[in-house]
PDB file of C-alpha atoms in Angstrom:
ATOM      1  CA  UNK A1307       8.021  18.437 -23.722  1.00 55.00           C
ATOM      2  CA  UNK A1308       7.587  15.111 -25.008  1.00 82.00           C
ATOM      3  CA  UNK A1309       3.687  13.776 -25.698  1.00 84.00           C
ATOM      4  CA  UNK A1310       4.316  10.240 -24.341  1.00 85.00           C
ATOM      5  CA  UNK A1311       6.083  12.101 -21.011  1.00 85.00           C
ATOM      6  CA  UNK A1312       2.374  13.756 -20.709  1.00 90.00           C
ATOM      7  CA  UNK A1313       0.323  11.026 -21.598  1.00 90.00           C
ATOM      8  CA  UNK A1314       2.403   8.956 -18.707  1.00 87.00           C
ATOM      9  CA  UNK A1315       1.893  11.991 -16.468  1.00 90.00           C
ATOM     10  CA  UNK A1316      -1.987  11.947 -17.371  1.00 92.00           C
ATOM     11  CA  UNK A1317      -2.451   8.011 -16.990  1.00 90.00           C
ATOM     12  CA  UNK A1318      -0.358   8.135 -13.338  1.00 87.00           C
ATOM     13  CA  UNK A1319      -2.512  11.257 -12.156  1.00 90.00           C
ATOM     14  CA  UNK A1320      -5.693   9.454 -13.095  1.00 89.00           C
ATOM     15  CA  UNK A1321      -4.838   5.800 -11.614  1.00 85.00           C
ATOM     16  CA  UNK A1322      -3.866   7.927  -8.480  1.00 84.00           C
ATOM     17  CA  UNK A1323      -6.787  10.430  -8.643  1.00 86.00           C
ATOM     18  CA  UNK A1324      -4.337  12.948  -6.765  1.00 88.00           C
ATOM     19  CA  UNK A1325      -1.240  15.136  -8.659  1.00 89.00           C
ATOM     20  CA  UNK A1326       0.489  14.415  -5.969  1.00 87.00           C
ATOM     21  CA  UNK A1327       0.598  10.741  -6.215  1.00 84.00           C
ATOM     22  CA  UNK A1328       0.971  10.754 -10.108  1.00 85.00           C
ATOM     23  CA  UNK A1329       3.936  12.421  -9.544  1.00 85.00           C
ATOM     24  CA  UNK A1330       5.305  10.631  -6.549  1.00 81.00           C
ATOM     25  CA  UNK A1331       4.571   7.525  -9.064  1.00 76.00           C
ATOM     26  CA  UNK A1332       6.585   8.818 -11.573  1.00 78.00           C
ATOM     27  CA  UNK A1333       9.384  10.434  -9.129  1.00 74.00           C
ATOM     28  CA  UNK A1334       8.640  13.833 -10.454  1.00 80.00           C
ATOM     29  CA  UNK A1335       7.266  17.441  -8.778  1.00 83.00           C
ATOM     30  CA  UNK A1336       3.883  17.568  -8.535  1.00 87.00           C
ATOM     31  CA  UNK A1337       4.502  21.157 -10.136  1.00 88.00           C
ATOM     32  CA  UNK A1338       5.875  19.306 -13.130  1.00 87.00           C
ATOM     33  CA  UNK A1339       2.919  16.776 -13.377  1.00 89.00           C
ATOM     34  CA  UNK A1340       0.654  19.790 -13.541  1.00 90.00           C
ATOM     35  CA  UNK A1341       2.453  21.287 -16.383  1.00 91.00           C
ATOM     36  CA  UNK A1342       2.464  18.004 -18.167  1.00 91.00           C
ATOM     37  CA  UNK A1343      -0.849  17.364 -18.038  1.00 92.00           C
ATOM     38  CA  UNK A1344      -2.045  20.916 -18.649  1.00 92.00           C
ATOM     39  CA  UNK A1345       0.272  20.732 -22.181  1.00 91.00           C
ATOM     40  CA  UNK A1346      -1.340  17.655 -23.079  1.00 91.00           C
ATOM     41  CA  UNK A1347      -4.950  19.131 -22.572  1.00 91.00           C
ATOM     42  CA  UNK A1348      -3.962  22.224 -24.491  1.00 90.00           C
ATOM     43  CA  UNK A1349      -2.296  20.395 -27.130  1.00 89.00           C
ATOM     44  CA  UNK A1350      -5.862  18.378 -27.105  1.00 90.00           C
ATOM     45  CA  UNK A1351      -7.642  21.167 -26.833  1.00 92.00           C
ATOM     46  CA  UNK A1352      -9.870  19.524 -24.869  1.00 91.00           C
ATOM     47  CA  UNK A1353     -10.335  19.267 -20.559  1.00 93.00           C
ATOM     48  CA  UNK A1354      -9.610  15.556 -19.404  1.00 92.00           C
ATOM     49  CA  UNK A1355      -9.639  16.195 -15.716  1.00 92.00           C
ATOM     50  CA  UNK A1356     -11.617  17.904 -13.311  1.00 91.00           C
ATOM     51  CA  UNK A1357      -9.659  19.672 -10.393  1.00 87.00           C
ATOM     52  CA  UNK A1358     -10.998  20.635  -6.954  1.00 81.00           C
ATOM     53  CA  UNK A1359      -8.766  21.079  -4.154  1.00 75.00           C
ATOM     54  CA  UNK A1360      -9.606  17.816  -2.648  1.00 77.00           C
ATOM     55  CA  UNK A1361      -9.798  15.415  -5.759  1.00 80.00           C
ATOM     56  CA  UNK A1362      -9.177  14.960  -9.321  1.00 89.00           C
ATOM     57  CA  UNK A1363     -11.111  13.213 -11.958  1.00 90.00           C
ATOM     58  CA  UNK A1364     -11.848  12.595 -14.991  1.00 92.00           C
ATOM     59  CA  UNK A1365     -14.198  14.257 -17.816  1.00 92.00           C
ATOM     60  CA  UNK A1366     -16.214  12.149 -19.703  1.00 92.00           C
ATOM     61  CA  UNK A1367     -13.321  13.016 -23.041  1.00 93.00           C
ATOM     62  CA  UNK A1368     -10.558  12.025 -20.029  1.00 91.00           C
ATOM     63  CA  UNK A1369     -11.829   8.405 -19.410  1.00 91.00           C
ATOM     64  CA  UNK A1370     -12.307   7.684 -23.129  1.00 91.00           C
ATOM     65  CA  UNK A1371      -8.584   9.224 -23.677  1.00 91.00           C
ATOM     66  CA  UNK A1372      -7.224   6.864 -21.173  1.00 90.00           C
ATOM     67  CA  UNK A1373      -8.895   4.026 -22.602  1.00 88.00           C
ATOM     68  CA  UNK A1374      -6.878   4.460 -25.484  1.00 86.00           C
ATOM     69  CA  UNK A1375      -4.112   5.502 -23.674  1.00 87.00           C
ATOM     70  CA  UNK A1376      -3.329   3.421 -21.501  1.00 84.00           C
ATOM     71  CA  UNK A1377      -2.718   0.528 -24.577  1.00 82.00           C
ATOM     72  CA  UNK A1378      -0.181   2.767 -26.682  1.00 85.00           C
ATOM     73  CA  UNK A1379       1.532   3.500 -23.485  1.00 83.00           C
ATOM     74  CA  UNK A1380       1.882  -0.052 -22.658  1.00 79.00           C
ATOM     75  CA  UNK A1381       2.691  -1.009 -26.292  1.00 78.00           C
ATOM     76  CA  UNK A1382       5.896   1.935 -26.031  1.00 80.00           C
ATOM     77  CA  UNK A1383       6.733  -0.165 -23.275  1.00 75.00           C
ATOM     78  CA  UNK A1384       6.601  -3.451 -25.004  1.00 72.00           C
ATOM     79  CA  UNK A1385       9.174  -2.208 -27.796  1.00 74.00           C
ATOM     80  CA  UNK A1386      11.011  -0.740 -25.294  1.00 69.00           C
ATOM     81  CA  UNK A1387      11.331  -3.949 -23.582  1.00 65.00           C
ATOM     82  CA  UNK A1388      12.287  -6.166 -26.937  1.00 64.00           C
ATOM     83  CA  UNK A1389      15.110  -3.663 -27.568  1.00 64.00           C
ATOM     84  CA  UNK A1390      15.975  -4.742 -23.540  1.00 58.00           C
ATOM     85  CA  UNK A1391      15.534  -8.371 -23.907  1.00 57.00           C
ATOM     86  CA  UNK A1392      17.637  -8.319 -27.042  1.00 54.00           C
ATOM     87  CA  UNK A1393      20.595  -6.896 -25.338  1.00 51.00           C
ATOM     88  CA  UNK A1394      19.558  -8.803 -22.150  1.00 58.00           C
ATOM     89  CA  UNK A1395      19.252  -5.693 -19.982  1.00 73.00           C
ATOM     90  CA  UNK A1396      15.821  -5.758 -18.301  1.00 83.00           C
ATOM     91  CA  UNK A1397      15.114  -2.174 -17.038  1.00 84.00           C
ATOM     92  CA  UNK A1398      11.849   0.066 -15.647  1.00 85.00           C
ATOM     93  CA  UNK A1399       9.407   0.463 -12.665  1.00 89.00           C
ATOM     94  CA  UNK A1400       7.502  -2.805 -11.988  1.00 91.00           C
ATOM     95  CA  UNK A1401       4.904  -1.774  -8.788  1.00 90.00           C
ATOM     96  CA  UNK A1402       4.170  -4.620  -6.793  1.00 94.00           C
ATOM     97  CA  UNK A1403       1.221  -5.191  -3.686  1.00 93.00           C
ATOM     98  CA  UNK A1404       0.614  -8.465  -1.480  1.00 93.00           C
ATOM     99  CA  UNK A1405       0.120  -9.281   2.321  1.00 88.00           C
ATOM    100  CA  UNK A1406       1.882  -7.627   4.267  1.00 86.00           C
ATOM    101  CA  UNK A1407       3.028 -10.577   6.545  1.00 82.00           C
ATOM    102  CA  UNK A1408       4.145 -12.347   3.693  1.00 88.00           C
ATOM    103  CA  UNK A1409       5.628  -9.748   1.241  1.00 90.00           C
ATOM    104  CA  UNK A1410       7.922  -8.245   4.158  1.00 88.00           C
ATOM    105  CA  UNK A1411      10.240 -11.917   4.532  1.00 87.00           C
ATOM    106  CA  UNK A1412       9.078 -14.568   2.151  1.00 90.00           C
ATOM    107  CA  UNK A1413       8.410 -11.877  -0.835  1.00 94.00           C
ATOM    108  CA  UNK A1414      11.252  -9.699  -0.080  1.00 95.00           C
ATOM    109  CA  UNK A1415      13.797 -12.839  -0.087  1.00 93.00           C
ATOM    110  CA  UNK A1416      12.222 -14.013  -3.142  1.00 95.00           C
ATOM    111  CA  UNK A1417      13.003 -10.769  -4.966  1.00 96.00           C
ATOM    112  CA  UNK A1418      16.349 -10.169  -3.923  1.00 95.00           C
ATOM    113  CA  UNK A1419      18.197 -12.422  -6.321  1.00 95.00           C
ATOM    114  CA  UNK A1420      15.853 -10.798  -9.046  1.00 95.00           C
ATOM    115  CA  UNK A1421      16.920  -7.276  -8.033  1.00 94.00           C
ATOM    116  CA  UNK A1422      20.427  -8.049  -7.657  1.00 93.00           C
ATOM    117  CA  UNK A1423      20.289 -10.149 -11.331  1.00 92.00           C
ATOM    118  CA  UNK A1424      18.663  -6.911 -12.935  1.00 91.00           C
ATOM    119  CA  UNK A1425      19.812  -4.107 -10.919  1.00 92.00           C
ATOM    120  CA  UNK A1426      18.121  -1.805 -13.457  1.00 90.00           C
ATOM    121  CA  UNK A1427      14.668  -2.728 -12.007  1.00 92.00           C
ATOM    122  CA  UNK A1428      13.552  -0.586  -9.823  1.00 92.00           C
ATOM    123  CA  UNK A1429      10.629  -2.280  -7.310  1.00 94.00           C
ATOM    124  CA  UNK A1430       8.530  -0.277  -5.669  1.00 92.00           C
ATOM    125  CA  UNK A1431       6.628  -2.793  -3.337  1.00 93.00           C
ATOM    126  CA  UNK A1432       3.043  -1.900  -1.232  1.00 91.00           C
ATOM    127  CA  UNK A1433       2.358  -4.084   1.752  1.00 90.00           C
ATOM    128  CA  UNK A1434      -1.358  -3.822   2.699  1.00 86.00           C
ATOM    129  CA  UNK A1435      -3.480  -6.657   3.966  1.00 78.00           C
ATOM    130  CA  UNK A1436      -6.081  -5.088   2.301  1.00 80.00           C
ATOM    131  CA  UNK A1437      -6.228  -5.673  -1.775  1.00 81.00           C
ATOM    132  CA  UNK A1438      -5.829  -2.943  -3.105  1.00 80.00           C
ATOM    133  CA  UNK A1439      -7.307  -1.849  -6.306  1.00 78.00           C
ATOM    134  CA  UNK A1440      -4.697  -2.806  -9.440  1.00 79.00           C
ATOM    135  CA  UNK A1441      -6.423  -0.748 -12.229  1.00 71.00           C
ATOM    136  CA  UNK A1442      -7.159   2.470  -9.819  1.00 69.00           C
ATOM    137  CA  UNK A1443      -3.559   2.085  -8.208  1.00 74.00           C
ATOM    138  CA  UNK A1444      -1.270   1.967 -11.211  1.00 75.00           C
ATOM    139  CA  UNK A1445      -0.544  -1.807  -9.720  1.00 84.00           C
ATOM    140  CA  UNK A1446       1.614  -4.136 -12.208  1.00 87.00           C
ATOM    141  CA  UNK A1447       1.470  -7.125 -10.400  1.00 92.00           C
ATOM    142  CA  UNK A1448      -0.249  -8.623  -7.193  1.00 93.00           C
ATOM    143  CA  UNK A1449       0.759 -11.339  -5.099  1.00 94.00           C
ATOM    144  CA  UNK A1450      -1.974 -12.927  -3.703  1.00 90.00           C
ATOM    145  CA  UNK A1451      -3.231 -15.699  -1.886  1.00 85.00           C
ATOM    146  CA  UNK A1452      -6.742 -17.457  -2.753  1.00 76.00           C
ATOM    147  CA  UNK A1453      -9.079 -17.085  -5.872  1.00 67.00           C
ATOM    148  CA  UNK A1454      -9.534 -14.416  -7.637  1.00 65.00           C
ATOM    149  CA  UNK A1455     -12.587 -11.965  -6.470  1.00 67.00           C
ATOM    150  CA  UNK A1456     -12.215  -9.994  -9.302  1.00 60.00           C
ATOM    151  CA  UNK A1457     -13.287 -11.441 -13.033  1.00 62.00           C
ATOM    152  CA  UNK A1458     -11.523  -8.860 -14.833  1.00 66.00           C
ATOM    153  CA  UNK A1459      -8.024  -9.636 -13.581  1.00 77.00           C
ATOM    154  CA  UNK A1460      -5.922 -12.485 -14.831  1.00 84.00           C
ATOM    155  CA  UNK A1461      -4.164 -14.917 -11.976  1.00 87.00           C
ATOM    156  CA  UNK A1462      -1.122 -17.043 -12.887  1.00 89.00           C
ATOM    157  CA  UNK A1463      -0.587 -19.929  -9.904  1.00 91.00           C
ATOM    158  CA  UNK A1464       2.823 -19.901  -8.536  1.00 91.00           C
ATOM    159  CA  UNK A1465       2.693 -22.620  -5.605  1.00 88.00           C
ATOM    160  CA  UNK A1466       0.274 -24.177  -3.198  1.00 86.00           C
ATOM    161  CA  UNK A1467       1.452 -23.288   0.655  1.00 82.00           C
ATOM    162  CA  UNK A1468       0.049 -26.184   3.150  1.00 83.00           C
ATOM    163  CA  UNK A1469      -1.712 -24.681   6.448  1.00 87.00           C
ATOM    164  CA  UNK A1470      -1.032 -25.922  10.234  1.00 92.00           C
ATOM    165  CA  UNK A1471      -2.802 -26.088  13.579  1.00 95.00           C
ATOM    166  CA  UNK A1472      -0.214 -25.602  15.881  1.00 96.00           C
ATOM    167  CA  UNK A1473      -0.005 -24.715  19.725  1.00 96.00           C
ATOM    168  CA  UNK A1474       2.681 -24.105  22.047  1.00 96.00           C
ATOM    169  CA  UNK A1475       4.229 -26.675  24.399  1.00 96.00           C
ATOM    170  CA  UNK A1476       2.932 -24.438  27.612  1.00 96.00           C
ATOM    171  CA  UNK A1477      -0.532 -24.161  26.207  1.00 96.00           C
ATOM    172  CA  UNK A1478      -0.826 -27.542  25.511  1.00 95.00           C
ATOM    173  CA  UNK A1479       0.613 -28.786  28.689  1.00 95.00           C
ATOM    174  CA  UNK A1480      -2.009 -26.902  31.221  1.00 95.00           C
ATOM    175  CA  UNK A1481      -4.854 -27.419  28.492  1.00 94.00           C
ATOM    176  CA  UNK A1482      -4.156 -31.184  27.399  1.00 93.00           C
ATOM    177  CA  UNK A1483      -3.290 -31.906  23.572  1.00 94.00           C
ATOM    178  CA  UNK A1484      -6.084 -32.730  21.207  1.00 94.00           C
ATOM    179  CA  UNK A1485      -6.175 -35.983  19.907  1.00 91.00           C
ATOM    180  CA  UNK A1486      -8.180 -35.580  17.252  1.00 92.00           C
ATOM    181  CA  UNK A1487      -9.642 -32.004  15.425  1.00 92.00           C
ATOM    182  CA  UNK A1488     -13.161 -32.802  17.140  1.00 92.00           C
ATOM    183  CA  UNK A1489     -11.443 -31.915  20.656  1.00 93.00           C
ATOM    184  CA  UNK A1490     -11.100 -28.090  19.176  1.00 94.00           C
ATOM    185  CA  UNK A1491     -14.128 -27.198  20.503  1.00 91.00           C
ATOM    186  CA  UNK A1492     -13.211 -27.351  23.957  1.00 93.00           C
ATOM    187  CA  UNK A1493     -10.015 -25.170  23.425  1.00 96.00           C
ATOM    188  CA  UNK A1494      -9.433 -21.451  22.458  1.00 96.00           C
ATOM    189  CA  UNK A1495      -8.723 -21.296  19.189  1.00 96.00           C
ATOM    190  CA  UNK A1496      -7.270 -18.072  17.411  1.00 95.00           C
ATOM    191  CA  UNK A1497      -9.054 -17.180  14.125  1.00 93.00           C
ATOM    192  CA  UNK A1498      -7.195 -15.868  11.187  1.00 88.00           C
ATOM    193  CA  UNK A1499     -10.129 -13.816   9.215  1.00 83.00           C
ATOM    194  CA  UNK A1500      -9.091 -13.523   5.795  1.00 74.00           C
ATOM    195  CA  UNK A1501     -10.864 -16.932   4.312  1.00 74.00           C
ATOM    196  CA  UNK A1502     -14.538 -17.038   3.823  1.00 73.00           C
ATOM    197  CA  UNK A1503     -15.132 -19.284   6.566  1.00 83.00           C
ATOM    198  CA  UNK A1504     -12.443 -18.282   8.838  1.00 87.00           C
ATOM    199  CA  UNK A1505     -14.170 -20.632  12.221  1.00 91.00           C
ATOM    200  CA  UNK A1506     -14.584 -23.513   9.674  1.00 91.00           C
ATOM    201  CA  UNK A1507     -11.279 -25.651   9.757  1.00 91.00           C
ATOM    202  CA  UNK A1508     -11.482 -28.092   6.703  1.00 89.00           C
ATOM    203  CA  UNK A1509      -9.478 -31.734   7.448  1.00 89.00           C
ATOM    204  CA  UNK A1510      -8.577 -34.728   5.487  1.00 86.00           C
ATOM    205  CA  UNK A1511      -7.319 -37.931   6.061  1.00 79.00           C
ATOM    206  CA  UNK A1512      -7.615 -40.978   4.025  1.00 76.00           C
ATOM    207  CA  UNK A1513      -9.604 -39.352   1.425  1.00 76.00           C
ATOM    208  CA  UNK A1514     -12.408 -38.429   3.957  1.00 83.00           C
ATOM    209  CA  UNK A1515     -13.399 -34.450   4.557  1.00 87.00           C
ATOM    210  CA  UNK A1516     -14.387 -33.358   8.011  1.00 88.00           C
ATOM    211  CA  UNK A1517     -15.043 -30.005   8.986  1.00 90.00           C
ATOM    212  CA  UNK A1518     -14.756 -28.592  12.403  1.00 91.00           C
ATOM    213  CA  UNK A1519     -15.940 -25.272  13.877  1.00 93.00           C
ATOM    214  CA  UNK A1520     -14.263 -23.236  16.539  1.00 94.00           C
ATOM    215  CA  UNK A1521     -14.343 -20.573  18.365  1.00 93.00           C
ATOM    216  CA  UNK A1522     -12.045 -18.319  20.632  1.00 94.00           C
ATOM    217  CA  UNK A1523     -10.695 -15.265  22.300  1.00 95.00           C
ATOM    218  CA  UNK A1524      -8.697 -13.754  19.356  1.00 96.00           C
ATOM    219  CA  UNK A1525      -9.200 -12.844  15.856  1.00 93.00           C
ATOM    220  CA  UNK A1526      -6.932 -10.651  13.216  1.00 91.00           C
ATOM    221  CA  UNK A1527      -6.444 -10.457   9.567  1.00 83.00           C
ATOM    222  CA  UNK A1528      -2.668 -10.963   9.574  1.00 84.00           C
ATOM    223  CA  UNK A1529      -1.495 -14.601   9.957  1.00 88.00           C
ATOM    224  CA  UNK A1530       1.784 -13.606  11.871  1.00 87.00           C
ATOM    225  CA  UNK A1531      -0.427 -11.689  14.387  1.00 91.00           C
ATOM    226  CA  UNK A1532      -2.200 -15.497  14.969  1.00 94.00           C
ATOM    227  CA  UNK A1533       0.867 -17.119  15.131  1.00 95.00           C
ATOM    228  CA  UNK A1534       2.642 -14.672  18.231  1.00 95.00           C
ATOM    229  CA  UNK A1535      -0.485 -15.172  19.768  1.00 96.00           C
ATOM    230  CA  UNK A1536      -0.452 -18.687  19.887  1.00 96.00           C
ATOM    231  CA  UNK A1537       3.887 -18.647  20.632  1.00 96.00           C
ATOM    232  CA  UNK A1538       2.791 -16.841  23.889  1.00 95.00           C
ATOM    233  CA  UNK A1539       0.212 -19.521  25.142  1.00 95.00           C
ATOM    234  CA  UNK A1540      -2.837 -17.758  24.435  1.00 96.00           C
ATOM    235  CA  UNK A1541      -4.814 -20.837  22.373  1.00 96.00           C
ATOM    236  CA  UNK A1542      -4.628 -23.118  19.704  1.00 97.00           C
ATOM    237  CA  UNK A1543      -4.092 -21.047  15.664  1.00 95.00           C
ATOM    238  CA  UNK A1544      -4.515 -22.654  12.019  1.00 93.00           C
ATOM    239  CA  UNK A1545      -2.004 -20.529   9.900  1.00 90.00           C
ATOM    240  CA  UNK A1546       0.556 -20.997   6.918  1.00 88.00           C
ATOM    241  CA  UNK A1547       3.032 -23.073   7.302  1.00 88.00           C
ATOM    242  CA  UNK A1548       5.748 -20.321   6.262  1.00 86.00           C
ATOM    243  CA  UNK A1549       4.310 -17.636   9.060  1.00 89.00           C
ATOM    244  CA  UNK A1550       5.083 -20.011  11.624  1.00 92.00           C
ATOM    245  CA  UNK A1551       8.638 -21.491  10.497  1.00 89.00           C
ATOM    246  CA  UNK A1552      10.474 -19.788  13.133  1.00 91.00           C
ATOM    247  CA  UNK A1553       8.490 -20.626  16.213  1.00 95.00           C
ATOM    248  CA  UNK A1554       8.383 -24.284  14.789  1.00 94.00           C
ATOM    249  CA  UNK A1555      12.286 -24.318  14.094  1.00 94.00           C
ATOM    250  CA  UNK A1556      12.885 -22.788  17.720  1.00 95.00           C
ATOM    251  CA  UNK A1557      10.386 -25.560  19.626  1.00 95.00           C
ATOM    252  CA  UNK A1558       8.418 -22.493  20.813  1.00 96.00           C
ATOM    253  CA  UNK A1559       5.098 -24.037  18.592  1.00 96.00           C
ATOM    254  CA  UNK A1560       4.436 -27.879  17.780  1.00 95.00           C
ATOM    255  CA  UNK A1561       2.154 -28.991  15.035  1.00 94.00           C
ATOM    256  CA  UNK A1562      -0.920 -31.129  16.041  1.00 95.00           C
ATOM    257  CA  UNK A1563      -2.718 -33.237  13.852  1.00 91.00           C
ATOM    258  CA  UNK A1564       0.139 -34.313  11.567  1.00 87.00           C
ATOM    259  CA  UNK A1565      -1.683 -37.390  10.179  1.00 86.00           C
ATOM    260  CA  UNK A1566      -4.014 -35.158   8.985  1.00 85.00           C
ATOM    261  CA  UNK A1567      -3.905 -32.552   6.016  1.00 79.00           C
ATOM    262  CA  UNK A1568      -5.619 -29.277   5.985  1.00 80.00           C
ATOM    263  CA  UNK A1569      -6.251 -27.006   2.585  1.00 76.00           C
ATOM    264  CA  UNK A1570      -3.511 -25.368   1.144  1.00 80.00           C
ATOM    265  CA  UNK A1571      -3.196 -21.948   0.315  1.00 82.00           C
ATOM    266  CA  UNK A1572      -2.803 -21.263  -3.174  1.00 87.00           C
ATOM    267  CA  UNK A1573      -0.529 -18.197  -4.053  1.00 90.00           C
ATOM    268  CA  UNK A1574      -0.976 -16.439  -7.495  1.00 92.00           C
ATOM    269  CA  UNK A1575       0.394 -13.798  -9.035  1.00 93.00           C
ATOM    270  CA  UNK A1576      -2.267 -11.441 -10.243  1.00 91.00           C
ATOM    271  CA  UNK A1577      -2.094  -8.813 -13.319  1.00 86.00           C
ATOM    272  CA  UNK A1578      -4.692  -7.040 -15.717  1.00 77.00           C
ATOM    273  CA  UNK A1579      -5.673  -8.761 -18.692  1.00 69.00           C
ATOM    274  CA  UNK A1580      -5.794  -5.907 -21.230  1.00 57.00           C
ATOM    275  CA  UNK A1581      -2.305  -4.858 -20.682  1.00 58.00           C
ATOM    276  CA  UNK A1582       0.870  -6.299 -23.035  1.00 60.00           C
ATOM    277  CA  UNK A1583       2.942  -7.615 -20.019  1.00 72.00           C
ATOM    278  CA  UNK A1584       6.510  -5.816 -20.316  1.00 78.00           C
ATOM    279  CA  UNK A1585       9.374  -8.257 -20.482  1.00 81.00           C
ATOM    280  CA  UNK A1586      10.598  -6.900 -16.993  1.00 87.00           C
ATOM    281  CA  UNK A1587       7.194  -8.385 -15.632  1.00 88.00           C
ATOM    282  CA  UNK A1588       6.992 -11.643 -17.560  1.00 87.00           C
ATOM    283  CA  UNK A1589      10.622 -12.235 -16.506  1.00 90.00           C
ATOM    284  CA  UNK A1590       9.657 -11.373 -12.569  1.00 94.00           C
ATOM    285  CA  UNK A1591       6.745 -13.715 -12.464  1.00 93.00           C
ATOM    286  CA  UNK A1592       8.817 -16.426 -14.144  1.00 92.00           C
ATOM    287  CA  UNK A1593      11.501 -15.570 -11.307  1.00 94.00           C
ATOM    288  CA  UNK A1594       8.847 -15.904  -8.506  1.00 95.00           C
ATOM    289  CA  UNK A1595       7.243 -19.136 -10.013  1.00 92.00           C
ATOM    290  CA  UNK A1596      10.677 -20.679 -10.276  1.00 92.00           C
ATOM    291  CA  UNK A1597      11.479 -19.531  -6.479  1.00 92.00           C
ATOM    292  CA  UNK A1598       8.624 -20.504  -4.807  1.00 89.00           C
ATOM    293  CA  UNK A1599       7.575 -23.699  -7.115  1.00 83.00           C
ATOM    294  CA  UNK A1600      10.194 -25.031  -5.516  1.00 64.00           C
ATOM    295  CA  UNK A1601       8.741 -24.678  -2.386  1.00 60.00           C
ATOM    296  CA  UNK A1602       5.310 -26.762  -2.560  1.00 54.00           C
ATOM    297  CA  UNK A1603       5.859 -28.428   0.532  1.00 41.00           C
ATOM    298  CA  UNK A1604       6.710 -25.422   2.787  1.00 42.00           C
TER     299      UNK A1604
END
């Protein structure tokens, strides 16, 4: 039984507080991931987690073994990786999370080509439109959109996506068409929540900010949720451009206030800072940059 095989076992059970997810992590038994872990305490001769039947965590000699574990384990992986970019053969688990809108077309697409380039990646990707914790997750990578809440983390930009107020044609027809982003406050307008001022629309034209505030019938955290309510008539929704492609493409939405330009979303690519990134991972974020850099316009 091999020590780095148990210190991987130990790191995975921690991040995922739960044998059970260590091992699904790892695509082992969760028998197995016992064993593991149990060798490496008795080889330690020393306890690093504490088991109950509902959680696991760590002893106080289990979080300072991880501290130093977690670096030689990513260091193994960085050697590995040289001997893989040397015979340019990129291989190993990259786990990915984003929005879940977003990473089920736009992301997806986007890693296709990379999957299909390096077939011995495998990608295990977790759509949540809540962030999820990198560090306590085992995460490699996040795509996200918007600054980073988190200090600790490190963000690399990959593309600015512009946002758009758009209605459909039978909305606008019964309820008239606003002329100008003033007139929003006499329609219903559906509120996408995840910004910090989600009934604050921000406008520019000429140089000169205006901000507006609406109100409306309909909220939700998912920007494709917005948009279907707005392709069935139901108000007036601010949303990425890419969420509402199709609806635009099909005439089913129309974009209002053209002459005007709204604040972009900003999409990053989001990692930990005190981990060597594997060549795998520096390649896929190139990859993604490259893709959707050459999208800055939507």
């Amino acid at each position: 039984m091999d020590t780095l095989d148990c210190m991987r076992t130990f790191a995975a059970v921690a991040a995922q507080k739960s044998f059970t997810g260590g091992a699904r992590q790892l695509g082992m038994s969760t028998k197995l991931a016992s064993k593991y872990v149990a060798r490496l305490e008795e080889r330690l001769g020393a306890q690093l987690l504490n088991r109950t039947t509902r959680s696991v965590t760590l002893t106080d000699t289990g979080r300072a073994y991880l501290e130093r574990c977690i670096p030689l384990l990513d260091q193994v992986e960085e050697l590995n990786d040289l001997v893989q970019h040397r015979q340019a053969d990129l291989a190993g688990p990259v786990r990915i999370t984003a929005p879940t809108g977003f990473g089920s077309r736009e992301l997806v697409e986007a890693l296709q080509p990379f999957q299909e380039a390096h077939p011995k990646v495998q990608v295990e990707l977790l759509l949540s439109d809540h962030r999820l914790p990198i560090l306590e997750e085992g995460i490699d990578l996040a795509i996200r959109f918007g600054g980073l809440k988190d200090s600790s983390l490190v963000a690399r930009r990959l593309c600015s996506m512009p946002l758009v107020v758009i209605g459909s044609p039978g909305y606008l027809a019964g309820k008239g068409e606003p002329a100008e982003p003033e007139a929003l406050s006499t329609h219903n307008c559906l509120v996408q929540t995840v910004s910090a001022q989600p009934e604050v629309w921000t406008f520019s034209q000429g140089g000169v900010k205006k901000s507006v505030s609406v109100r409306g019938s309909f909220r939700a955290n998912s920007p494709r949720a917005v948009v279907h309510m707005a392709a069935g008539g139901l108000g007036i929704a601010r949303c990425p451009y890419y969420s509402a492609r199709p609806f635009l493409e099909t005439g089913a939405l129309k974009v209002l206030f053209e002459d005007q330009e709204t604040d972009p979303l900003t999409l990053y690519a989001v990692y930990p800072p005190n981990r060597h990134l594997t060549a795998r991972i520096r390649a896929l974020i190139d990859h993604l940059s490259s893709h959707f850099g050459g999208k800055e316009t939507g």
